[in-house]
Amino acid sequence: MNKELLMRDNLSDTGSVPSIGSMYNSPDLIVHEQIEDPYSFFIESYNKDVNQPLDIHSHVNLIYVRVKNLSNVPKIAYIHLYAANASLFLNTSEWITNKLKTAEGVDYVQTDVIQPGEIGVGKVPFVFNALSEHNYCHIGYVLDSPNEPDIPSDFKDYEEYSTWLHGNTNICMRNFTLIDGPRYYLENSCGYSNPKNQDISGIFEFQLGGKFPTNTEIVFISKQLGIEKKIVLEKDITQYSDVIKAVIPSDSIGVAILKVSLPPGYEGEKGAYAALLFYVIGNGKKLLHPKNQELSVINFKEQYGSLIKVGQCTVAFNNN
């Protein structure tokens, strides 16, 4: 277990091992427009999540990184960033070669010397080209030397991956929120996988936020699972959520798609979003945190107990 350099799993992560809470929402992997003084900005905002949406129509999304030195000696941090397919991150063999690079083509980012207890910021950001790369779940790995990270082989299940992530302060993960152009509909996808040799139970949750008018059509489709659900809003809403329980077959990989279409004559309000989330129902024995408190439909939390969020993708209207 690494306890010397910290890239947080979430804002409440102080470096304790294992960490608790969400594992997909690191505030230290940061999509942000170009900043004149990144060092000052990201240190002053260390207690905030200052991420901006990732533009899927841009080939220049800047991703900044920051690190805290938990040791009692000065250290230089070397940060590596990997692009994985949302919720398919168990298969490290599929993303270990998907390393992000800087504008200069370097596949890691270095900090200045970080004093004990202090925060460091990467000297330059990584650049993510969303026109050629479509993996929006990123894994950060920081070392105190320019060596290559020691990435394990494919994880056998979500509990093993969770233990690895929560048990090492130098590893973090982020599912970025996306912006998907001026459009009259939103289309979102979330990958899922089950590497076990037996079926597992999962829950897909979809959420809408912002203004959506009456007769907005919501369609959830997973052809591999044989699921198609269509909902037409019967009134104007500013918040909506629903869930679908599914059995994920053993040794399977698939994708679920959420489509939200506005009625004719309407244009999407800027910032209105559609989120698609995927949870695995855990056995309650190996989880490092009990219930996932972010599941918006309370009766599912109470009914199924321990849930592990393993995938989330959010898209938003960018209309003026």
Short mmCIF file of N, CA, C and O in Angstrom, two decimals, residues 121-180:
data_model
loop_
_atom_site.label_atom_id
_atom_site.label_comp_id
_atom_site.label_asym_id
_atom_site.label_seq_id
_atom_site.Cartn_x
_atom_site.Cartn_y
_atom_site.Cartn_z
N VAL A 121 1.38 20.76 -8.19
CA VAL A 121 0.56 20.81 -9.39
C VAL A 121 1.44 20.46 -10.58
O VAL A 121 2.59 20.91 -10.67
N GLY A 122 0.93 19.64 -11.49
CA GLY A 122 1.69 19.30 -12.68
C GLY A 122 2.14 20.54 -13.43
O GLY A 122 1.37 21.50 -13.58
N LYS A 123 3.36 20.52 -13.92
CA LYS A 123 3.91 21.69 -14.59
C LYS A 123 3.13 22.03 -15.86
O LYS A 123 3.02 23.20 -16.23
N VAL A 124 2.63 21.02 -16.53
CA VAL A 124 1.82 21.22 -17.74
C VAL A 124 0.63 20.28 -17.66
O VAL A 124 0.66 19.27 -16.94
N PRO A 125 -0.45 20.57 -18.38
CA PRO A 125 -1.58 19.65 -18.39
C PRO A 125 -1.40 18.53 -19.41
O PRO A 125 -0.62 18.65 -20.36
N PHE A 126 -2.13 17.45 -19.21
CA PHE A 126 -2.30 16.47 -20.27
C PHE A 126 -3.28 17.05 -21.29
O PHE A 126 -4.08 17.93 -20.98
N VAL A 127 -3.22 16.53 -22.52
CA VAL A 127 -4.15 16.95 -23.57
C VAL A 127 -4.95 15.73 -24.01
O VAL A 127 -4.38 14.70 -24.39
N PHE A 128 -6.29 15.86 -23.97
CA PHE A 128 -7.17 14.77 -24.36
C PHE A 128 -7.91 15.15 -25.63
O PHE A 128 -8.65 16.14 -25.66
N ASN A 129 -7.72 14.37 -26.67
CA ASN A 129 -8.37 14.60 -27.96
C ASN A 129 -9.64 13.77 -28.01
O ASN A 129 -9.61 12.57 -28.30
N ALA A 130 -10.79 14.42 -27.77
CA ALA A 130 -12.06 13.69 -27.72
C ALA A 130 -12.57 13.32 -29.11
O ALA A 130 -13.52 12.54 -29.23
N LEU A 131 -11.96 13.88 -30.15
CA LEU A 131 -12.38 13.52 -31.50
C LEU A 131 -11.83 12.16 -31.93
O LEU A 131 -12.42 11.48 -32.76
N SER A 132 -10.71 11.78 -31.35
CA SER A 132 -10.11 10.50 -31.71
C SER A 132 -10.14 9.48 -30.58
O SER A 132 -9.93 8.29 -30.80
N GLU A 133 -10.39 9.93 -29.37
CA GLU A 133 -10.38 9.06 -28.19
C GLU A 133 -11.72 9.21 -27.48
O GLU A 133 -12.17 10.33 -27.21
N HIS A 134 -12.38 8.09 -27.20
CA HIS A 134 -13.74 8.15 -26.66
C HIS A 134 -13.86 7.46 -25.30
O HIS A 134 -14.95 7.03 -24.92
N ASN A 135 -12.77 7.36 -24.59
CA ASN A 135 -12.79 6.79 -23.25
C ASN A 135 -12.73 7.92 -22.23
O ASN A 135 -11.74 8.63 -22.13
N TYR A 136 -13.79 8.06 -21.43
CA TYR A 136 -13.92 9.22 -20.56
C TYR A 136 -13.75 8.88 -19.09
O TYR A 136 -13.99 9.72 -18.22
N CYS A 137 -13.37 7.66 -18.78
CA CYS A 137 -13.06 7.25 -17.42
C CYS A 137 -11.53 7.20 -17.30
O CYS A 137 -10.89 6.38 -17.97
N HIS A 138 -10.96 8.07 -16.49
CA HIS A 138 -9.50 8.18 -16.44
C HIS A 138 -8.96 7.75 -15.08
O HIS A 138 -9.56 8.04 -14.04
N ILE A 139 -7.83 7.05 -15.12
CA ILE A 139 -7.16 6.56 -13.92
C ILE A 139 -5.83 7.26 -13.78
O ILE A 139 -5.01 7.24 -14.71
N GLY A 140 -5.61 7.90 -12.63
CA GLY A 140 -4.35 8.58 -12.35
C GLY A 140 -3.48 7.74 -11.45
O GLY A 140 -3.97 7.07 -10.53
N TYR A 141 -2.16 7.78 -11.71
CA TYR A 141 -1.21 6.98 -10.93
C TYR A 141 0.03 7.84 -10.74
O TYR A 141 0.65 8.26 -11.71
N VAL A 142 0.40 8.14 -9.48
CA VAL A 142 1.53 9.01 -9.21
C VAL A 142 2.64 8.25 -8.49
O VAL A 142 2.38 7.41 -7.62
N LEU A 143 3.89 8.53 -8.91
CA LEU A 143 5.08 7.93 -8.32
C LEU A 143 6.05 9.04 -7.94
O LEU A 143 5.93 10.18 -8.39
N ASP A 144 7.04 8.70 -7.12
CA ASP A 144 8.08 9.67 -6.77
C ASP A 144 9.35 9.44 -7.58
O ASP A 144 10.43 9.90 -7.21
N SER A 145 9.22 8.73 -8.70
CA SER A 145 10.34 8.50 -9.61
C SER A 145 9.77 8.39 -11.02
O SER A 145 8.57 8.17 -11.19
N PRO A 146 10.61 8.54 -12.05
CA PRO A 146 10.10 8.45 -13.42
C PRO A 146 9.88 7.03 -13.92
O PRO A 146 9.79 6.80 -15.13
N ASN A 147 9.80 6.07 -13.02
CA ASN A 147 9.57 4.69 -13.41
C ASN A 147 8.15 4.50 -13.94
O ASN A 147 7.25 5.30 -13.68
N GLU A 148 7.93 3.41 -14.68
CA GLU A 148 6.60 3.07 -15.15
C GLU A 148 5.75 2.54 -13.98
O GLU A 148 6.25 1.80 -13.13
N PRO A 149 4.48 2.91 -13.91
CA PRO A 149 3.60 2.38 -12.86
C PRO A 149 3.48 0.86 -12.93
O PRO A 149 3.57 0.26 -14.00
N ASP A 150 3.29 0.26 -11.78
CA ASP A 150 3.10 -1.18 -11.68
C ASP A 150 1.60 -1.47 -11.68
O ASP A 150 0.96 -1.53 -10.63
N ILE A 151 1.04 -1.61 -12.87
CA ILE A 151 -0.40 -1.84 -13.01
C ILE A 151 -0.67 -3.34 -12.95
O ILE A 151 -0.07 -4.11 -13.70
N PRO A 152 -1.56 -3.79 -12.06
CA PRO A 152 -1.86 -5.23 -11.99
C PRO A 152 -2.50 -5.74 -13.27
O PRO A 152 -3.02 -4.97 -14.09
N SER A 153 -2.49 -7.04 -13.43
CA SER A 153 -3.23 -7.65 -14.54
C SER A 153 -4.72 -7.53 -14.26
O SER A 153 -5.13 -7.05 -13.19
N ASP A 154 -5.54 -7.95 -15.19
CA ASP A 154 -6.99 -7.75 -15.08
C ASP A 154 -7.51 -8.19 -13.71
O ASP A 154 -7.14 -9.25 -13.19
N PHE A 155 -8.41 -7.35 -13.16
CA PHE A 155 -9.00 -7.68 -11.87
C PHE A 155 -10.13 -8.70 -12.06
O PHE A 155 -10.85 -8.68 -13.06
N LYS A 156 -10.30 -9.57 -11.10
CA LYS A 156 -11.28 -10.64 -11.24
C LYS A 156 -12.70 -10.16 -10.95
O LYS A 156 -13.68 -10.74 -11.42
N ASP A 157 -12.84 -9.09 -10.13
CA ASP A 157 -14.17 -8.58 -9.84
C ASP A 157 -14.06 -7.14 -9.34
O ASP A 157 -12.97 -6.60 -9.15
N TYR A 158 -15.21 -6.51 -9.12
CA TYR A 158 -15.24 -5.11 -8.71
C TYR A 158 -14.68 -4.91 -7.31
O TYR A 158 -14.09 -3.87 -7.01
N GLU A 159 -14.90 -5.89 -6.43
CA GLU A 159 -14.38 -5.77 -5.07
C GLU A 159 -12.85 -5.70 -5.07
O GLU A 159 -12.25 -4.93 -4.33
N GLU A 160 -12.22 -6.52 -5.93
CA GLU A 160 -10.76 -6.52 -6.01
C GLU A 160 -10.25 -5.18 -6.53
O GLU A 160 -9.27 -4.63 -6.02
N TYR A 161 -10.93 -4.63 -7.54
CA TYR A 161 -10.53 -3.32 -8.06
C TYR A 161 -10.72 -2.24 -7.00
O TYR A 161 -9.86 -1.38 -6.80
N SER A 162 -11.85 -2.29 -6.29
CA SER A 162 -12.13 -1.31 -5.25
C SER A 162 -11.08 -1.36 -4.15
O SER A 162 -10.63 -0.32 -3.65
N THR A 163 -10.67 -2.56 -3.78
CA THR A 163 -9.63 -2.71 -2.75
C THR A 163 -8.31 -2.09 -3.21
O THR A 163 -7.62 -1.41 -2.45
N TRP A 164 -7.96 -2.30 -4.48
CA TRP A 164 -6.73 -1.73 -5.03
C TRP A 164 -6.79 -0.20 -5.02
O TRP A 164 -5.85 0.46 -4.59
N LEU A 165 -7.90 0.35 -5.45
CA LEU A 165 -8.01 1.80 -5.56
C LEU A 165 -8.08 2.45 -4.18
O LEU A 165 -7.36 3.42 -3.90
N HIS A 166 -8.93 1.95 -3.31
CA HIS A 166 -9.08 2.52 -1.98
C HIS A 166 -7.87 2.27 -1.09
O HIS A 166 -7.65 2.97 -0.11
N GLY A 167 -7.09 1.24 -1.42
CA GLY A 167 -5.96 0.88 -0.57
C GLY A 167 -4.65 1.54 -0.93
O GLY A 167 -3.64 1.32 -0.26
N ASN A 168 -4.62 2.35 -1.99
CA ASN A 168 -3.39 3.03 -2.41
C ASN A 168 -3.68 4.51 -2.62
O ASN A 168 -4.50 4.88 -3.47
N THR A 169 -3.00 5.35 -1.84
CA THR A 169 -3.27 6.79 -1.93
C THR A 169 -2.77 7.39 -3.23
O THR A 169 -3.17 8.51 -3.58
N ASN A 170 -1.91 6.70 -3.96
CA ASN A 170 -1.30 7.25 -5.18
C ASN A 170 -2.07 6.89 -6.45
O ASN A 170 -1.60 7.12 -7.54
N ILE A 171 -3.28 6.32 -6.29
CA ILE A 171 -4.09 5.94 -7.45
C ILE A 171 -5.47 6.56 -7.29
O ILE A 171 -6.05 6.56 -6.20
N CYS A 172 -5.99 7.11 -8.37
CA CYS A 172 -7.32 7.72 -8.32
C CYS A 172 -8.03 7.53 -9.65
O CYS A 172 -7.44 7.05 -10.62
N MET A 173 -9.28 7.94 -9.70
CA MET A 173 -10.10 7.68 -10.88
C MET A 173 -11.13 8.78 -11.04
O MET A 173 -11.61 9.36 -10.05
N ARG A 174 -11.46 9.10 -12.29
CA ARG A 174 -12.46 10.14 -12.56
C ARG A 174 -13.29 9.77 -13.79
O ARG A 174 -12.75 9.44 -14.84
N ASN A 175 -14.62 9.81 -13.63
CA ASN A 175 -15.53 9.76 -14.77
C ASN A 175 -15.93 11.19 -15.08
O ASN A 175 -16.64 11.82 -14.29
N PHE A 176 -15.51 11.72 -16.21
CA PHE A 176 -15.72 13.13 -16.50
C PHE A 176 -17.13 13.39 -17.01
O PHE A 176 -17.71 12.60 -17.76
N THR A 177 -17.67 14.55 -16.62
CA THR A 177 -18.92 15.06 -17.20
C THR A 177 -18.61 15.59 -18.59
O THR A 177 -17.58 16.21 -18.82
N LEU A 178 -19.54 15.36 -19.52
CA LEU A 178 -19.29 15.70 -20.92
C LEU A 178 -20.23 16.80 -21.39
O LEU A 178 -21.36 16.93 -20.91
N ILE A 179 -19.76 17.60 -22.35
CA ILE A 179 -20.60 18.52 -23.10
C ILE A 179 -20.71 18.01 -24.52
O ILE A 179 -19.72 17.67 -25.15
N ASP A 180 -21.96 17.96 -25.02
CA ASP A 180 -22.19 17.38 -26.33
C ASP A 180 -22.94 18.37 -27.22
O ASP A 180 -24.09 18.17 -27.54
#
